[in-house]
Coordinates of C-alpha atoms in Angstrom, one line a residue:
Chain Z
M16 CA 3.8 -36.3 -11.4
N17 CA 1.4 -37.9 -13.7
V18 CA 2.4 -41.5 -13.7
S19 CA 0.4 -42.4 -16.7
T20 CA 2.9 -40.6 -18.9
K21 CA 6.6 -41.0 -19.0
I22 CA 8.8 -38.0 -18.2
P23 CA 11.3 -37.5 -20.9
T24 CA 12.6 -34.2 -19.7
N25 CA 11.7 -31.9 -16.8
G26 CA 9.0 -30.5 -19.2
G27 CA 7.2 -33.8 -18.8
W28 CA 3.9 -34.2 -20.6
W29 CA 3.6 -30.5 -21.0
L30 CA 5.8 -30.7 -24.1
D31 CA 3.4 -33.1 -25.8
K32 CA 0.4 -31.0 -24.9
Y33 CA 1.7 -27.5 -25.3
G34 CA 4.7 -27.9 -27.5
E35 CA 3.1 -26.9 -30.8
A36 CA 1.5 -23.9 -29.3
W37 CA 4.8 -22.8 -27.7
K38 CA 6.6 -23.1 -31.0
Q39 CA 4.1 -20.8 -32.7
Q40 CA 4.2 -18.4 -29.8
I41 CA 7.9 -18.2 -29.8
E42 CA 7.9 -17.5 -33.5
A43 CA 5.2 -14.8 -33.1
V44 CA 7.1 -13.1 -30.2
K45 CA 10.4 -13.2 -32.2
S46 CA 8.8 -11.6 -35.3
K47 CA 7.0 -9.0 -33.3
F48 CA 9.8 -8.0 -30.9
G49 CA 12.9 -9.1 -32.8
G50 CA 15.7 -6.9 -31.6
A51 CA 14.2 -6.4 -28.2
L52 CA 14.7 -10.0 -27.3
E53 CA 18.0 -11.1 -26.0
E54 CA 17.5 -14.8 -26.2
V55 CA 14.8 -17.5 -26.2
R56 CA 15.4 -20.7 -24.4
D57 CA 13.0 -23.5 -25.3
P58 CA 12.4 -26.8 -23.5
W59 CA 13.7 -28.8 -26.5
T60 CA 17.3 -27.5 -26.2
Y61 CA 17.6 -26.3 -22.7
P62 CA 16.7 -28.1 -19.4
T63 CA 13.6 -26.0 -18.5
D64 CA 10.0 -26.9 -18.2
V65 CA 8.6 -24.0 -20.2
P66 CA 10.1 -21.6 -22.7
I67 CA 12.1 -18.7 -21.3
I68 CA 12.0 -15.3 -23.1
Y69 CA 14.9 -13.0 -22.2
V70 CA 13.9 -9.5 -23.0
K71 CA 15.8 -6.2 -22.8
K72 CA 14.9 -3.9 -19.9
D73 CA 13.4 -1.2 -22.1
S74 CA 10.9 -3.5 -23.8
L75 CA 9.9 -5.4 -20.6
I76 CA 6.7 -3.7 -19.9
Q77 CA 5.7 -3.7 -23.5
L78 CA 6.3 -7.4 -23.8
L79 CA 4.4 -8.2 -20.6
E80 CA 1.5 -6.1 -21.8
F81 CA 1.5 -7.9 -25.1
L82 CA 1.6 -11.3 -23.5
K83 CA -1.2 -10.4 -21.2
T84 CA -3.6 -8.9 -23.7
D85 CA -2.9 -10.6 -27.0
P86 CA -5.6 -13.2 -27.6
A87 CA -3.1 -15.7 -29.0
F88 CA -1.1 -15.6 -25.8
A89 CA -3.4 -14.5 -23.0
Y90 CA -0.9 -15.0 -20.2
S91 CA -3.1 -12.9 -18.0
Y92 CA -2.2 -14.3 -14.7
L93 CA 1.0 -13.4 -12.9
A94 CA 1.7 -16.7 -11.1
D95 CA 5.0 -15.6 -9.6
Y96 CA 7.4 -12.7 -9.8
T97 CA 10.9 -13.0 -8.3
A98 CA 14.6 -12.5 -9.1
T99 CA 17.8 -14.5 -9.1
D100 CA 21.4 -13.6 -8.3
E101 CA 23.5 -15.0 -11.1
E102 CA 26.9 -13.9 -9.7
V103 CA 28.1 -12.8 -13.2
S104 CA 27.6 -9.6 -15.1
P105 CA 24.7 -8.8 -15.6
R106 CA 24.1 -9.9 -12.1
F107 CA 20.3 -10.1 -11.5
E108 CA 17.5 -11.6 -13.5
L109 CA 13.9 -10.7 -12.9
V110 CA 11.8 -13.8 -13.4
F111 CA 8.1 -13.7 -14.3
N112 CA 6.2 -16.9 -14.2
L113 CA 3.1 -16.3 -16.3
Y114 CA 0.0 -18.5 -16.7
A115 CA -2.7 -18.5 -19.3
M116 CA -5.8 -19.4 -17.4
D117 CA -7.9 -20.3 -20.4
R118 CA -5.5 -22.9 -21.8
G119 CA -3.3 -23.9 -19.0
H120 CA -0.1 -22.8 -20.7
R121 CA 2.8 -21.4 -18.7
I122 CA 5.7 -19.3 -19.9
R123 CA 8.6 -17.5 -18.2
V124 CA 9.9 -14.1 -19.0
K125 CA 13.3 -12.9 -17.7
C126 CA 15.1 -9.6 -17.7
R127 CA 18.8 -9.2 -17.0
L128 CA 19.9 -6.3 -14.8
E129 CA 23.3 -5.0 -13.9
E130 CA 24.0 -4.4 -10.2
G131 CA 22.6 -1.0 -9.2
E132 CA 20.5 -0.8 -12.3
E133 CA 16.9 0.2 -11.8
A134 CA 14.1 -1.9 -13.3
P135 CA 10.7 -0.6 -14.5
T136 CA 7.8 -1.3 -12.3
C137 CA 5.0 -3.5 -13.7
I138 CA 2.3 -2.4 -11.3
S139 CA 0.5 -0.9 -14.3
V140 CA 0.2 -4.3 -15.8
W141 CA -0.6 -6.2 -12.6
P142 CA -1.5 -4.2 -9.5
G143 CA -0.6 -7.3 -7.5
A144 CA 3.0 -7.0 -8.5
D145 CA 3.4 -4.3 -5.9
W146 CA 4.5 -6.5 -3.0
A147 CA 6.5 -8.8 -5.2
E148 CA 8.6 -5.9 -6.3
R149 CA 9.0 -4.8 -2.7
E150 CA 10.2 -8.3 -1.8
I151 CA 12.7 -8.3 -4.7
F152 CA 14.0 -4.9 -3.5
D153 CA 14.1 -6.3 0.1
M154 CA 15.9 -9.5 -0.8
F155 CA 18.1 -8.4 -3.7
G156 CA 18.4 -4.7 -3.6
V157 CA 17.0 -4.2 -7.1
R158 CA 15.2 -0.8 -7.2
F159 CA 12.1 -0.2 -9.3
T160 CA 11.6 3.1 -11.0
D161 CA 8.3 4.9 -10.1
H162 CA 7.3 2.3 -7.6
P163 CA 4.9 4.1 -5.2
N164 CA 6.1 2.5 -2.0
L165 CA 9.4 0.9 -2.4
R166 CA 10.3 -0.1 1.1
R167 CA 11.4 -3.4 2.8
I168 CA 8.6 -5.8 3.3
L169 CA 9.9 -8.9 5.2
M170 CA 13.0 -7.6 6.9
D171 CA 13.0 -4.7 9.3
Y172 CA 13.2 -1.3 7.7
R173 CA 16.5 -0.7 9.5
W174 CA 18.1 -3.9 8.1
V175 CA 21.5 -3.5 6.4
G176 CA 22.2 -5.7 3.4
Y177 CA 20.2 -7.8 1.0
P178 CA 19.7 -11.4 2.3
L179 CA 19.2 -13.3 -0.9
R180 CA 22.3 -12.0 -2.6
K181 CA 24.8 -14.8 -3.0
D182 CA 27.5 -13.0 -1.2
Y183 CA 25.3 -12.4 1.9
P184 CA 26.4 -14.6 4.8
I185 CA 24.0 -17.0 6.3
D186 CA 24.9 -16.4 9.9
G187 CA 24.9 -13.3 12.0
F188 CA 22.1 -11.1 13.2
Q189 CA 21.1 -7.5 13.6
L190 CA 19.3 -6.3 16.7
F191 CA 16.9 -3.4 16.9
P192 CA 15.9 -2.1 20.3
D193 CA 12.4 -1.0 19.5
A194 CA 9.5 -1.8 17.2
E195 CA 8.5 0.2 14.1
A196 CA 6.0 2.9 15.0
P197 CA 3.0 3.4 12.8
D198 CA 3.8 5.9 10.1
P199 CA 1.0 8.4 9.4
E200 CA 2.8 9.3 6.1
R201 CA 1.6 6.0 4.7
L202 CA -2.0 6.6 5.8
K203 CA -2.6 9.8 3.8
Chain J
M28 CA 14.7 0.0 25.6
D29 CA 14.2 3.5 24.3
D30 CA 10.9 4.8 25.7
K31 CA 10.3 6.9 22.6
Y32 CA 8.1 4.4 20.8
T33 CA 6.9 2.1 23.6
G34 CA 3.3 1.5 23.9
S35 CA 0.9 3.3 21.6
A36 CA 1.3 6.7 23.3
G37 CA -0.3 9.4 21.2
Y38 CA -2.5 7.2 19.1
T39 CA -5.1 5.7 21.5
G40 CA -6.5 6.7 24.8
L41 CA -6.5 10.4 23.8
G42 CA -9.6 10.5 21.7
Q43 CA -11.8 13.4 20.8
G44 CA -10.7 16.9 21.6
A45 CA -7.1 16.2 22.3
S46 CA -4.8 18.7 20.6
P47 CA -2.5 17.5 17.9
A48 CA 0.5 18.1 20.2
A49 CA -1.0 15.9 22.9
R50 CA -1.4 13.0 20.5
M51 CA 2.2 13.0 19.4
P52 CA 4.6 10.6 21.1
T53 CA 7.3 12.4 23.1
G54 CA 10.6 13.0 21.4
V55 CA 9.4 12.6 17.9
P56 CA 10.2 15.4 15.4
E57 CA 7.4 17.8 15.0
G58 CA 5.1 17.1 12.1
R59 CA 6.3 13.5 11.4
Y60 CA 3.9 11.4 13.5
T61 CA 0.7 13.5 13.3
V62 CA -2.5 12.9 11.5
E63 CA -3.0 15.6 8.9
H64 CA -5.6 18.1 10.1
D65 CA -8.3 19.6 8.1
P66 CA -10.2 22.3 10.0
D67 CA -13.2 22.1 7.7
D68 CA -13.7 18.4 8.3
L69 CA -16.3 17.7 11.0
W70 CA -14.8 14.3 11.9
D71 CA -11.3 15.5 12.0
D72 CA -10.6 15.1 15.7
S73 CA -12.2 11.7 15.9
R74 CA -9.6 10.1 13.7
V75 CA -7.0 7.9 15.4
I76 CA -4.3 5.6 14.2
I77 CA -4.4 2.1 15.7
N78 CA -2.4 -1.1 15.4
L79 CA -4.7 -4.0 14.6
G80 CA -2.4 -6.6 15.8
P81 CA 0.3 -8.0 15.7
T82 CA -2.1 -10.9 16.2
H83 CA -1.2 -13.8 18.5
P84 CA 0.8 -16.5 16.6
A85 CA -1.8 -19.1 17.6
M86 CA -4.5 -17.1 15.8
H87 CA -3.7 -16.6 12.1
G88 CA 0.0 -16.0 12.7
S89 CA 1.8 -12.8 13.5
F90 CA 1.1 -9.8 11.4
R91 CA -0.5 -6.4 11.9
M92 CA -2.6 -3.9 10.1
V93 CA -2.0 -0.2 10.9
A94 CA -5.3 1.6 10.3
K95 CA -6.5 5.2 10.4
I96 CA -10.0 4.9 11.7
N97 CA -12.8 7.3 11.9
G98 CA -15.1 5.9 14.6
E99 CA -15.3 2.3 13.6
T100 CA -14.6 2.8 9.9
I101 CA -11.2 2.0 8.5
E102 CA -10.3 5.0 6.2
K103 CA -6.8 4.1 5.2
S104 CA -4.6 1.2 6.2
Y105 CA -1.4 -0.7 5.5
C106 CA -0.2 -4.1 6.4
E107 CA 3.0 -5.0 8.1
F108 CA 4.4 -8.6 8.4
G109 CA 7.6 -10.5 8.4
Y110 CA 7.5 -11.4 12.1
T111 CA 7.8 -15.1 11.2
H112 CA 10.4 -14.6 8.5
R113 CA 12.8 -17.6 8.7
A114 CA 14.8 -17.0 5.5
K115 CA 13.5 -20.3 4.0
E116 CA 14.6 -19.3 0.5
K117 CA 18.1 -18.6 1.7
L118 CA 18.1 -21.9 3.6
G119 CA 17.0 -23.7 0.4
E120 CA 20.2 -22.5 -1.2
N121 CA 22.4 -23.7 1.6
R122 CA 20.8 -27.1 2.5
T123 CA 20.6 -30.2 0.3
Y124 CA 17.4 -31.0 -1.5
H125 CA 16.7 -33.8 1.0
Q126 CA 17.3 -31.5 4.0
F127 CA 14.9 -28.9 2.7
V128 CA 11.8 -31.3 3.1
V129 CA 11.7 -30.4 6.8
F130 CA 11.5 -26.6 6.1
T131 CA 8.5 -27.1 3.8
D132 CA 6.4 -28.3 6.7
R133 CA 6.6 -24.9 8.3
L134 CA 5.2 -23.0 5.3
N135 CA 1.5 -23.6 5.6
Y136 CA 1.5 -25.5 8.9
C137 CA -2.2 -26.2 8.7
S138 CA -1.7 -28.4 5.6
A139 CA 2.0 -29.4 5.9
L140 CA 1.6 -32.5 3.8
I141 CA 0.5 -30.5 0.7
N142 CA 3.8 -28.5 1.0
N143 CA 5.8 -31.7 1.3
V144 CA 4.2 -33.2 -1.7
A145 CA 4.4 -30.0 -3.8
Y146 CA 8.1 -29.7 -3.0
S147 CA 8.9 -33.3 -3.7
M148 CA 7.0 -33.0 -7.0
A149 CA 9.1 -30.0 -7.9
V150 CA 12.4 -31.7 -7.4
E151 CA 11.2 -34.9 -9.1
K152 CA 10.1 -32.8 -12.1
L153 CA 13.6 -31.2 -12.2
M154 CA 15.2 -34.6 -12.2
G155 CA 12.7 -36.4 -14.4
I156 CA 11.8 -38.9 -11.7
E157 CA 8.6 -40.8 -11.7
V158 CA 7.2 -42.3 -8.5
P159 CA 5.3 -45.6 -8.3
E160 CA 1.5 -45.8 -8.2
R161 CA 1.1 -46.5 -4.5
C162 CA 3.3 -43.6 -3.6
T163 CA 1.1 -41.3 -5.7
W164 CA -2.1 -42.6 -4.2
I165 CA -0.9 -42.1 -0.7
R166 CA 0.3 -38.6 -1.5
M167 CA -3.0 -37.7 -3.0
M168 CA -4.9 -39.0 0.0
A169 CA -2.5 -37.1 2.3
C170 CA -3.1 -33.9 0.3
E171 CA -6.9 -34.3 0.5
I172 CA -6.9 -35.0 4.2
S173 CA -4.7 -31.9 4.7
R174 CA -7.0 -29.8 2.5
I175 CA -9.9 -30.8 4.7
I176 CA -8.0 -30.0 7.9
D177 CA -7.1 -26.6 6.4
H178 CA -10.6 -25.8 5.4
L179 CA -12.0 -27.0 8.8
I180 CA -9.7 -24.6 10.5
C181 CA -10.5 -21.7 8.1
V182 CA -14.2 -21.9 8.3
G183 CA -14.1 -22.7 12.0
I184 CA -11.7 -19.8 12.9
G185 CA -13.6 -17.6 10.5
A186 CA -16.8 -18.3 12.5
V187 CA -14.9 -17.6 15.8
D188 CA -13.8 -14.3 14.4
V189 CA -17.3 -13.2 13.9
G190 CA -18.4 -14.5 17.3
A191 CA -19.7 -18.1 16.7
F192 CA -17.3 -20.0 19.0
S193 CA -19.1 -23.3 19.4
Y194 CA -19.1 -23.8 15.6
F195 CA -15.4 -24.3 15.6
L196 CA -15.6 -27.1 18.1
Y197 CA -17.8 -29.2 15.8
G198 CA -15.1 -29.4 13.3
F199 CA -12.3 -29.6 15.8
H200 CA -12.9 -33.2 16.7
Q201 CA -12.7 -34.3 13.1
R202 CA -9.6 -32.3 12.7
E203 CA -8.0 -34.2 15.6
E204 CA -9.1 -37.5 14.1
A205 CA -7.5 -36.4 10.8
Y206 CA -4.3 -35.7 12.5
T207 CA -4.5 -39.2 14.0
L208 CA -4.6 -40.6 10.4
I209 CA -1.6 -38.5 9.5
E210 CA 0.1 -39.7 12.7
Q211 CA -0.5 -43.3 11.5
L212 CA 1.4 -42.4 8.3
C213 CA 4.4 -40.7 9.6
G214 CA 4.4 -40.5 13.4
A215 CA 4.0 -36.7 13.5
R216 CA 0.8 -34.7 13.6
L217 CA 1.7 -31.2 12.6
T218 CA 5.2 -31.1 11.1
T219 CA 5.0 -34.2 9.1
S220 CA 8.1 -34.2 6.7
Y221 CA 6.5 -37.2 5.2
T222 CA 7.6 -37.2 1.6
R223 CA 11.0 -37.9 0.3
I224 CA 12.4 -37.0 -3.2
G225 CA 11.2 -40.0 -5.2
G226 CA 9.2 -41.7 -2.4
L227 CA 7.8 -41.6 1.1
M228 CA 9.2 -41.9 4.5
Y229 CA 7.1 -44.9 5.4
D230 CA 4.4 -46.9 3.7
A231 CA 0.9 -46.5 5.0
P232 CA 0.1 -49.1 7.7
V233 CA -2.1 -52.1 6.9
G234 CA -5.7 -51.2 7.1
W235 CA -5.1 -47.5 6.9
E236 CA -7.6 -47.1 4.0
D237 CA -10.3 -48.6 6.3
N238 CA -9.5 -46.0 9.0
V239 CA -9.7 -43.3 6.3
R240 CA -13.1 -44.7 5.2
S241 CA -14.6 -44.5 8.6
W242 CA -13.2 -41.1 9.1
I243 CA -14.7 -40.0 5.7
K244 CA -18.1 -41.2 6.9
E245 CA -17.9 -39.3 10.1
T246 CA -16.5 -36.2 8.6
R247 CA -19.3 -36.1 6.0
R248 CA -21.8 -36.2 8.8
V249 CA -20.0 -33.4 10.6
T250 CA -19.6 -31.3 7.5
D251 CA -23.3 -31.5 6.8
E252 CA -24.0 -30.7 10.5
M253 CA -21.7 -27.6 10.3
D254 CA -23.4 -26.6 7.1
R255 CA -26.8 -26.8 8.6
L256 CA -25.7 -24.9 11.7
L257 CA -24.2 -21.9 10.2
T258 CA -24.7 -21.4 6.5
T259 CA -28.2 -19.9 6.7
N260 CA -27.8 -18.5 10.2
K261 CA -29.2 -14.9 10.0
I262 CA -26.5 -13.3 12.1
F263 CA -23.7 -15.0 10.3
C264 CA -25.2 -14.0 6.9
Q265 CA -25.5 -10.4 8.0
R266 CA -22.0 -10.4 9.2
T267 CA -20.5 -12.0 6.1
Q268 CA -22.6 -11.2 3.0
N269 CA -21.4 -8.2 1.0
V270 CA -18.4 -7.9 3.3
G271 CA -14.9 -7.9 2.0
K272 CA -16.0 -8.1 -1.6
F273 CA -13.5 -8.7 -4.4
S274 CA -14.6 -8.9 -8.0
K275 CA -13.3 -11.4 -10.5
E276 CA -11.2 -8.8 -12.3
Q277 CA -9.6 -7.6 -9.0
A278 CA -8.9 -11.2 -7.9
L279 CA -7.0 -11.9 -11.2
A280 CA -5.2 -8.6 -11.0
F281 CA -4.0 -9.4 -7.5
S282 CA -3.1 -13.0 -8.5
F283 CA -5.7 -14.7 -6.3
S284 CA -5.8 -18.4 -6.4
G285 CA -7.5 -21.3 -4.7
P286 CA -10.8 -21.0 -2.8
S287 CA -10.4 -17.2 -2.6
A288 CA -10.3 -16.8 -6.3
R289 CA -13.0 -19.3 -6.9
A290 CA -15.3 -17.4 -4.5
S291 CA -14.9 -14.4 -6.8
G292 CA -16.0 -16.5 -9.8
V293 CA -12.7 -17.6 -11.3
D294 CA -13.3 -21.0 -12.7
W295 CA -9.9 -22.4 -12.0
D296 CA -8.6 -25.4 -10.1
L297 CA -5.1 -26.7 -10.7
R298 CA -6.2 -30.2 -9.9
R299 CA -8.5 -30.1 -12.9
D300 CA -6.7 -27.6 -15.2
Q301 CA -3.1 -28.7 -14.8
P302 CA -3.5 -32.2 -13.6
C303 CA -0.8 -34.1 -11.8
M304 CA -0.9 -37.4 -10.0
F305 CA -4.2 -39.3 -10.5
Y306 CA -6.5 -36.2 -10.4
P307 CA -7.5 -36.6 -14.1
Q308 CA -9.1 -39.9 -13.2
M309 CA -11.0 -38.6 -10.3
D310 CA -14.6 -37.5 -10.4
F311 CA -15.0 -34.2 -8.6
D312 CA -16.5 -30.8 -9.1
V313 CA -15.0 -27.4 -8.6
A314 CA -16.9 -25.1 -6.3
I315 CA -17.3 -21.6 -7.6
G316 CA -18.8 -18.6 -5.9
T317 CA -20.4 -15.5 -7.5
H318 CA -20.2 -12.6 -5.1
G319 CA -16.6 -12.8 -3.9
D320 CA -17.6 -11.9 -0.4
V321 CA -16.8 -13.5 2.9
H322 CA -19.9 -15.7 2.8
D323 CA -19.0 -17.1 -0.6
R324 CA -15.5 -17.9 0.5
Y325 CA -17.0 -19.8 3.4
L326 CA -19.4 -21.6 1.0
V327 CA -16.6 -22.6 -1.4
R328 CA -14.5 -24.0 1.4
V329 CA -17.4 -26.1 2.8
E330 CA -18.2 -27.5 -0.7
E331 CA -14.5 -28.2 -1.3
M332 CA -14.4 -30.3 1.9
R333 CA -17.2 -32.4 0.4
Q334 CA -15.4 -32.8 -2.9
S335 CA -12.2 -33.7 -1.1
L336 CA -14.1 -36.4 0.8
K337 CA -15.4 -37.6 -2.6
I338 CA -11.8 -37.8 -4.0
L339 CA -10.6 -39.5 -0.8
E340 CA -13.3 -42.2 -1.1
Q341 CA -12.3 -42.9 -4.7
C342 CA -8.7 -43.1 -3.6
C343 CA -9.6 -45.6 -0.9
D344 CA -11.2 -47.8 -3.5
R345 CA -8.4 -47.8 -5.9
I346 CA -5.2 -47.8 -3.9
Q347 CA -3.2 -51.0 -4.4
K348 CA -0.3 -52.6 -2.7
G349 CA 3.0 -52.0 -4.2
P350 CA 6.4 -50.2 -3.9
I351 CA 6.5 -46.7 -2.6
W352 CA 10.0 -45.9 -3.8
T353 CA 11.2 -45.0 -7.3
E354 CA 13.9 -47.3 -8.7
D355 CA 16.1 -44.3 -9.4
K356 CA 19.3 -44.9 -7.5
R357 CA 20.2 -41.2 -7.3
V358 CA 17.5 -40.4 -4.9
R359 CA 16.4 -43.7 -3.4
I360 CA 17.4 -44.0 0.3
P361 CA 18.7 -47.6 0.8
A362 CA 16.6 -49.7 3.1
K363 CA 17.8 -50.0 6.7
Q364 CA 18.2 -53.7 6.4
E365 CA 20.6 -53.3 3.5
V366 CA 22.5 -50.5 5.3
Y367 CA 23.2 -52.8 8.2
T368 CA 24.2 -55.8 6.2
S369 CA 26.0 -54.5 3.1
M370 CA 29.0 -52.2 2.8
E371 CA 27.9 -50.6 -0.5
A372 CA 24.5 -49.7 0.9
M373 CA 26.1 -48.2 3.9
I374 CA 28.5 -46.1 1.8
H375 CA 25.5 -45.0 -0.3
H376 CA 23.5 -44.2 2.8
F377 CA 26.4 -42.1 4.2
K378 CA 27.0 -40.2 1.0
F379 CA 23.3 -39.6 0.7
F380 CA 22.9 -38.0 4.1
M381 CA 26.3 -36.2 4.3
T382 CA 26.6 -34.7 0.8
G383 CA 23.2 -35.2 -0.7
F384 CA 22.4 -36.1 -4.3
D385 CA 23.2 -34.0 -7.4
V386 CA 20.4 -32.4 -9.3
P387 CA 21.2 -31.8 -13.0
V388 CA 21.4 -28.2 -14.4
G389 CA 17.9 -26.9 -15.1
E390 CA 15.0 -24.9 -13.8
A391 CA 11.3 -25.6 -13.3
Y392 CA 8.3 -23.9 -11.8
T393 CA 6.0 -26.5 -10.2
A394 CA 2.6 -25.4 -9.0
F395 CA 0.2 -27.5 -7.0
E396 CA -3.3 -26.7 -5.8
G397 CA -2.7 -26.1 -2.1
A398 CA -5.4 -25.6 0.4
N399 CA -5.1 -21.8 0.1
G400 CA -4.3 -21.6 -3.6
E401 CA -1.4 -22.1 -6.0
M402 CA 1.6 -23.4 -4.0
G403 CA 4.5 -23.0 -6.3
F404 CA 8.2 -23.9 -6.1
Y405 CA 10.5 -22.3 -8.6
I406 CA 13.8 -24.1 -8.4
V407 CA 16.9 -23.2 -10.4
S408 CA 19.6 -25.8 -10.2
K409 CA 23.2 -25.2 -11.4
G410 CA 24.1 -28.8 -10.5
G411 CA 25.3 -29.9 -7.1
P412 CA 23.4 -31.0 -4.0
S413 CA 21.7 -27.7 -3.2
A414 CA 19.6 -25.3 -5.3
H415 CA 20.9 -22.1 -6.8
R416 CA 17.5 -20.5 -6.2
M417 CA 14.7 -21.9 -4.2
R418 CA 11.7 -19.7 -4.6
I419 CA 8.6 -20.4 -2.7
R420 CA 5.3 -19.0 -4.0
G421 CA 2.9 -18.9 -1.1
P422 CA -0.6 -18.0 -2.0
S423 CA -1.1 -16.0 1.3
F424 CA 1.5 -13.5 0.2
W425 CA -0.7 -12.5 -2.7
H426 CA -3.9 -12.7 -0.8
Y427 CA -2.8 -10.6 2.1
Q428 CA -1.9 -7.8 -0.3
A429 CA -5.6 -7.5 -1.1
L430 CA -6.6 -7.1 2.5
T431 CA -6.0 -3.3 2.4
P432 CA -8.4 -2.6 -0.6
M433 CA -10.9 -5.1 0.8
A434 CA -10.9 -3.5 4.3
E435 CA -10.8 0.2 3.5
G436 CA -14.2 1.8 3.8
G437 CA -15.5 -1.1 6.0
K438 CA -15.8 -1.5 9.8
I439 CA -13.0 -2.9 11.9
A440 CA -15.1 -6.0 12.7
D441 CA -15.6 -6.6 8.9
M442 CA -11.8 -6.4 8.5
I443 CA -11.5 -9.3 11.0
A444 CA -14.1 -11.3 9.1
T445 CA -12.3 -10.7 5.8
L446 CA -8.9 -11.6 7.2
G447 CA -10.3 -14.9 8.5
S448 CA -12.0 -15.6 5.1
I449 CA -8.9 -15.3 3.0
N450 CA -7.1 -17.6 5.5
I451 CA -3.7 -15.9 5.8
I452 CA -1.1 -18.3 7.2
A453 CA 1.9 -16.4 8.4
G454 CA 4.2 -19.4 7.7
E455 CA 3.8 -19.1 4.0
L456 CA 3.3 -15.3 4.1
D457 CA 6.7 -14.7 5.6
R458 CA 8.5 -17.9 4.6

């Protein structure tokens, strides 16, 4: 923490520095996407460090593409891509932590999903999202439409269950007698 | 054990001229595990599928690359990992915030203190806690020492990977001395668990800054010596220049960060661009490469060691005596003396370690410039003593993804050099 500045909320000094820009950006996103947004949580009214934009699944890729390419936003760097299990309906939330490299702004985009619902893949926006999506599938069981190689990444390919779901037990183990052989299908 | 998949039957040993049937492991359905054959291709029969790895855990960690090679050229490959998966994110949801400090050591175990500091900062940000000045200075110094250790290992092992073994030993002594400095701080060398939410485990001992100063002096000499020894070495240059190239655009598309991104020409350092602690008051430069190859990654790391030494020197001059714990009663662990003499402190101590402290509802993503890149913690709290979601963003996860595009079309030995240069640490790759 920067000790030269007091921390009023968990947004810290970011609010002083980026607050005005965030306000303008939230207004701009609201006017452009309007009905496609579910909700916008800002750091002034909700305990978060950066604004959170909840977007409907159908407009997710469109919004990410807009945030990435529009010069007023330029959130061109995918800092982190993960999911959370909220244990209510809709159950899962995809979480994008975006970073604007030129100005140092951060923002968060979320997309709610029902259990069993497929999400659109964002490999077209960031090629590096490939493994992150595989990890979300591995850990939460969220499937991605049109993902070229949606298979488990950290767990064994024979694993049963999705470990980071809240109803998954923390003890117990699954044993596999042999290692995974190289798969020529993936080397074509 | 089922003998069906044991060994690498069918893929190695039977080279040129072997019929497709002979190259198949026994008992595997026809057509599944064969290389596709093209009768018009002159090199068809010389292609084999090999496992590069799983590497020994003491090397870069356990992971493997499965590659289809033609002679020595990797034509197509994919990476497999997860051998070190310890479900840290799940543990983060089932342990208290205090207990989770221990698990952060085992992320990037070459620079454990950076993970400790980044995690503590993440929880402090969530709770709105500010730590005193001395604590911040010690944390900064610990981070920079760890960064140097990490870079010494990376450039040293990178040189070993391309065949220059003795080079590694030049840096190894200073690395041991650095661990001795860390041992003076917390008693542990590798798995430090040094930070606490809102403070530190112990204060730095009297005269620690002087030890650091003499270490800086010696390390600067060693860094220069290593630089002179290897940087312009003809064999090393030929092995590393124009190998494993990754452009700026590719690096950003694959979410590269840290030295690997800077080697590709991305002018970005979180210590400068998103300052935390006392970094805004520090005078240091950000090293940037231009080619994005293995040699540039090496150069950026060597220069970063020098800059870290510069930061450390400034820290040594400015560190003052003072408290190391925040005054916030929610997170402050009562002093042992009070625990043994006052009932209230004992109850507080018991409550703290048995149930943990409550973190208010909220969420925050905290990123810190780790040795390898952006070390991020995305913590969602729904109240209570443990997190609702403890997401760890390890830079190695994103870097390792780019190994396949970097290695394809190159030689096997180039792949090894590339792997060493992006410094994959299995601990933060698998989490």
